[in-house]
Amino acid sequence: MMINDPPEDSPLLPVLVPSSSSWPLEEKKEEDDDDPLATTIMCNPTNGTESTTTTTTTTTTMEKETEPPPNIVSTPSSASETTTTNLEEDLSSTKTTPKSTTTTKSTPFTILLLGRLVLQLFLLLCGTLAGSLYVVRHFGDTQFTPLLQRLALGEYDEDLETYPEFQNDYTYYDRQCGAAELLERQPHGADDLKIRPHWTGRQAADAMLSYGAVTMANVLRPDTADELRRYLAQLHERKHDLPYTQVFFNSIDRWSLGLGLEDHPAIGRALREVGRHEVLRTTLEGILGPNPALVELSTLTSMNGAEEQGIHTDSDYFGSSLRYGRTFLHTYSMFIALQDTTDVMGATTICPGSHYCANEDLEAVCLGEYEDEDDDDDEEVEKFPKIAFEVSTNGKIGPDGLFKRGDAFMFNQNIWHRGPANEDPNGTDRTMFILTFASRRDAPIEGDVRRQPLGTYYYQRWNLWSSALYDLPHAGGDALVQPWAALRALGLWIWDTSSTSWRGPQTVWGDTVTYLEQVAQQMANREDFYSQSELKDFQQHLKQYYYPYIPKWMRATTRRGWIHFLQETLTKWQRAALYLNLGAGLSYLVLVGGFGTLGQAMRQVATIYSVLALLFCVAIPRFWIDRSALSKAIASGQLQKMPFPLSLNNRHPADSAAAAASTMEQDLGPTTFPQRQDVLLGTRFDAKFLASFEHFLDYHPGNQLWLEKVRHWAALPTRDLQQQAVTDNLDTDLVLHNIKSRMLKQNPATGTWHLLSNQERWQETMYAVERASNPLVDAWVKQAKYNLAKARFGPHRHTTMERKFGIAAAQEWLKRILGHVEKDESLPNTCQLASSYCRPSDKTGRQSTSEKRFLGRRLLKDTGALTSEFVGSFMSSSIPRASSVVGHNSERMPSFFPNEVVWVMEEEFWYKYTVVRVEREVEDSHDYNGKESVFWYKVRDSDGSHAWARKQQIRPFSPMKQGDRVEVDYLEDGEQYEKGFIQSIHPDGTCSILYDDGEFQEKVRLRKYVSLLVDQSGPGMKTESETVEEFDYDEVDGEET
């Protein structure tokens, strides 16, 4: 064989072609016999170098040899005698050892070929590295950066306790709970939380919505739980040596570890058992909808001797579905016990019903630990039953309770809970196997743009993201194998659960939460795993294990945040790749071009880099990244959309028109702030993708009472009887805690709550009765509301078709279905419980002169500041007179609890206070069998002053409304007060004020800085003939108020 120069159009590797002779050292026969010279390639067997000599041949024809020709070596001297002598020596040598010579001849050529191959492979590797970094940069600039911008939040408003992006996304309201309403939702025992095997998904969802937590039996087999526990015990023994990525939370007495299918066979078996548990599947799909997504897989171990945790929620109330049902996914965590857990081992404590509460702190309410910082006396304080209790699955609460091995406890992440101390005398650790599920999204059809809640980590191995419930029965099999599991985690590939096979590239963004989306949200907002302190820890980890092998000029040193760290790292590595490719290319030209032609080497380098450039700079970015599901979501505007047209962060240019169309749909009453006794008619929950969360408002206390009455009236045989019953009993039956329920309807565009008139209240109740008595009507109405919500908030809400025709068609459908229910004209068209008018008289909300109600303010003796927010007196329908609610003087339970806002009668006026302490007083009584129990309430106003009051002097708080004349602590310092009118009240508890001097102010805290002014001579005022038992105002904890 001979190495010939490749033609100009040769491929990357050199072309090997046989020479014209059979042996590489045979003299080449020239076609032109007149040419006396021939050029041959001689191989030196001693040093492996090539030399070309020109020899003189004779015209005498040599006979063909049957043996291989000799290896002729020429020397630079080219002397005739030397050539002849060497030829004879080589001929004799060749004849004695022909096989050895053949092997020696091929060795230099192989070395040359391998050397050229190595150089070309090195060029390919260097070019691939540079191309890959370019792809990463392109992906970051075109897709990851928009995703970060979409998920990044503005600065958290400490005063309003929310993010500005979500101001118009309310689906509920900023509800502050007290002990009274949590006691109403208290289960009768642990059995109320149990999911029965025969239950439907709707029944399971009812239990979850009622209490916020449920339990299930035998989710894991005992042997699986034991094997998994033994494996985790081994990890705990070497916990300090575990990889950086496996331990995501550690303290002295609690450890949380991340798990992967590749870690141990017991993990895959446990996941398969979870996925095949029929009761669990029915429960999850009843609560979350079909095939919910898996967003966490981890463990939590409470070591023996661990101290109790503070009671907390896993999701922040200001960043979860509690307030914003269409903005955040609703998520549920499931703890599976890996051992029998007693109360002394620290079974998880929950506070039932607290998943509806947006309190900043509920520890005192849930645990019954009422403390008064201003109380210095040592008197014993009345203690009430603790609302929270330890979870058990044997039907018992307290010391006899037992959370059995393999049983599961699932809870809403907004519920208040904690891990108690592990004081097991046997020294047993408490280990829980944790899975968290979230509802799936239906973005392309329904416009579902929900995101992961804020406030907690969702620890899961990166290659398990995008997994779902239906994947778990195949855990360890085809569903979660690599590389497809990794591609699906990045949102690039789809697993078809119906056919249990890989379907193909993912074309729709947002079905499940991908690893990319989760990282972007945590990184953009510096949440768990991507906080500033964790960046410092990560850099320390790199410094310890990797930086010794990386040049300093390639290390990122910034500490401004993870995004800047990644950008700096990518920039430096791209620069290093550029230098590396320049060096590799020049080396190839020098080494390869030195043994051949420089032009050939340059063509080979150009060919290599051209192919790589087409692949990494054109094919992958243009035909894969730019056509991915995420890229389509960015191009279509889906990624930038917020759930409602008026959201502050909306970027779609036509959403303003959609918002205007939604706002003009109906003439709504004045805005107000909801209370627990009110009936709330929502307009933002009508969506199939919300699953059980669609019925969230049905479990609001006022709605529960109303729906109970609706079902009772719907059982009447005729419509006439139903209408008469509603007319006669609507006002008298809907009374909760001595306050008649108002009915509020939500503005679909802004989320604010508006008062309905008496006629509208009656009509909405009859609509509900009609739906409860006729399942077919109920199905039609439900579908019509789905269509209406889709037209308002769906993916095409900005189009003319939806704005003009979609909304109108859905409303016409509802009108035809319920059109036979007419208003009761005998009822006054005024708002209940509020004032003599329902809607503001003009755009400013001002009343006529005859309707204005004023009230002076009571001043503190020492500061001259307003003592508290107060109201002179309400109409009799708003605040019952004392004689109508006192009844028997002996009280078994208090009427009000700590942290509850109330009105307190002082002298002639009602002032706004907060209950801070309750004490029971038992006195001798001759009228009631010798003993009388009376509760005293210590109350505190907004300035911090205190007073003691009895039940007769306290009324539940009743809210203000749009159009009310108020007095405002203008500078929020108690020094300057201004009068004006409420322009609007928002679900976050703030209001907008138009002052008498024409100035307008937004975001005024209603509870802290606004006082309602009422005419002193108006109806419902206390007269001299109506006496209320007085109490001492001068002596409060030994201080003068």
PDB file of N, CA and C in Angstrom, residues 64 156 174 199 239 259 266 293 505 578 601 692 697 716 718 803 817 899 908 1004 1019:
ATOM      1  N   LYS A  64      10.719 -11.412 -12.960  1.00  0.00           N
ATOM      2  CA  LYS A  64       9.864 -11.284 -11.766  1.00  0.00           C
ATOM      3  C   LYS A  64      10.275 -12.264 -10.702  1.00  0.00           C
ATOM      4  N   TYR A 156     -41.150  42.283  47.433  1.00  0.00           N
ATOM      5  CA  TYR A 156     -42.254  41.935  48.322  1.00  0.00           C
ATOM      6  C   TYR A 156     -42.660  43.146  49.160  1.00  0.00           C
ATOM      7  N   ASP A 174     -58.080  38.042  51.766  1.00  0.00           N
ATOM      8  CA  ASP A 174     -57.086  37.952  52.844  1.00  0.00           C
ATOM      9  C   ASP A 174     -57.805  37.638  54.150  1.00  0.00           C
ATOM     10  N   TRP A 199     -65.098   4.969  49.000  1.00  0.00           N
ATOM     11  CA  TRP A 199     -65.383   6.368  48.685  1.00  0.00           C
ATOM     12  C   TRP A 199     -65.052   6.698  47.240  1.00  0.00           C
ATOM     13  N   LYS A 239     -24.186  10.073  57.246  1.00  0.00           N
ATOM     14  CA  LYS A 239     -24.842  11.264  56.708  1.00  0.00           C
ATOM     15  C   LYS A 239     -23.872  12.400  56.408  1.00  0.00           C
ATOM     16  N   LEU A 259     -34.063  11.370  47.095  1.00  0.00           N
ATOM     17  CA  LEU A 259     -33.969   9.988  46.638  1.00  0.00           C
ATOM     18  C   LEU A 259     -34.073   9.922  45.120  1.00  0.00           C
ATOM     19  N   ALA A 266     -35.390  -0.656  46.681  1.00  0.00           N
ATOM     20  CA  ALA A 266     -36.568  -0.434  47.515  1.00  0.00           C
ATOM     21  C   ALA A 266     -37.310   0.832  47.129  1.00  0.00           C
ATOM     22  N   ALA A 293     -49.258  15.474  38.773  1.00  0.00           N
ATOM     23  CA  ALA A 293     -47.806  15.476  38.589  1.00  0.00           C
ATOM     24  C   ALA A 293     -47.090  15.253  39.911  1.00  0.00           C
ATOM     25  N   PRO A 505     -41.311  13.958  20.481  1.00  0.00           N
ATOM     26  CA  PRO A 505     -40.971  15.285  21.009  1.00  0.00           C
ATOM     27  C   PRO A 505     -42.191  15.988  21.587  1.00  0.00           C
ATOM     28  N   LEU A 578     -12.823  29.054  22.663  1.00  0.00           N
ATOM     29  CA  LEU A 578     -12.315  29.743  21.476  1.00  0.00           C
ATOM     30  C   LEU A 578     -10.799  29.617  21.392  1.00  0.00           C
ATOM     31  N   ALA A 601      -4.282  20.364   4.463  1.00  0.00           N
ATOM     32  CA  ALA A 601      -4.585  20.458   5.884  1.00  0.00           C
ATOM     33  C   ALA A 601      -5.611  21.552   6.159  1.00  0.00           C
ATOM     34  N   SER A 692     -61.021  19.655  42.238  1.00  0.00           N
ATOM     35  CA  SER A 692     -61.810  19.912  43.451  1.00  0.00           C
ATOM     36  C   SER A 692     -61.719  21.368  43.888  1.00  0.00           C
ATOM     37  N   LEU A 697     -65.009  27.713  47.282  1.00  0.00           N
ATOM     38  CA  LEU A 697     -65.882  28.644  47.995  1.00  0.00           C
ATOM     39  C   LEU A 697     -67.046  27.939  48.687  1.00  0.00           C
ATOM     40  N   LEU A 716     -88.309  20.793  48.723  1.00  0.00           N
ATOM     41  CA  LEU A 716     -89.741  21.077  48.674  1.00  0.00           C
ATOM     42  C   LEU A 716     -90.304  20.658  47.324  1.00  0.00           C
ATOM     43  N   THR A 718     -92.680  21.726  45.094  1.00  0.00           N
ATOM     44  CA  THR A 718     -93.026  22.604  43.971  1.00  0.00           C
ATOM     45  C   THR A 718     -92.185  23.871  44.008  1.00  0.00           C
ATOM     46  N   ARG A 803     -64.238  38.238  23.031  1.00  0.00           N
ATOM     47  CA  ARG A 803     -64.671  39.435  23.747  1.00  0.00           C
ATOM     48  C   ARG A 803     -66.114  39.803  23.425  1.00  0.00           C
ATOM     49  N   ILE A 817     -81.411  29.180  30.387  1.00  0.00           N
ATOM     50  CA  ILE A 817     -81.578  28.066  31.322  1.00  0.00           C
ATOM     51  C   ILE A 817     -82.299  28.512  32.577  1.00  0.00           C
ATOM     52  N   ASN A 899     -57.279  37.187  69.130  1.00  0.00           N
ATOM     53  CA  ASN A 899     -56.989  37.564  67.745  1.00  0.00           C
ATOM     54  C   ASN A 899     -58.237  37.871  66.932  1.00  0.00           C
ATOM     55  N   GLU A 908     -70.948  56.101  74.278  1.00  0.00           N
ATOM     56  CA  GLU A 908     -72.040  56.095  73.304  1.00  0.00           C
ATOM     57  C   GLU A 908     -71.644  55.505  71.954  1.00  0.00           C
ATOM     58  N   VAL A1004     -54.668  51.887  51.325  1.00  0.00           N
ATOM     59  CA  VAL A1004     -54.769  52.240  52.739  1.00  0.00           C
ATOM     60  C   VAL A1004     -55.276  51.015  53.492  1.00  0.00           C
ATOM     61  N   PRO A1019     -80.708  55.679  62.901  1.00  0.00           N
ATOM     62  CA  PRO A1019     -81.425  54.525  63.442  1.00  0.00           C
ATOM     63  C   PRO A1019     -80.469  53.551  64.097  1.00  0.00           C
TER      64      PRO A1019
END
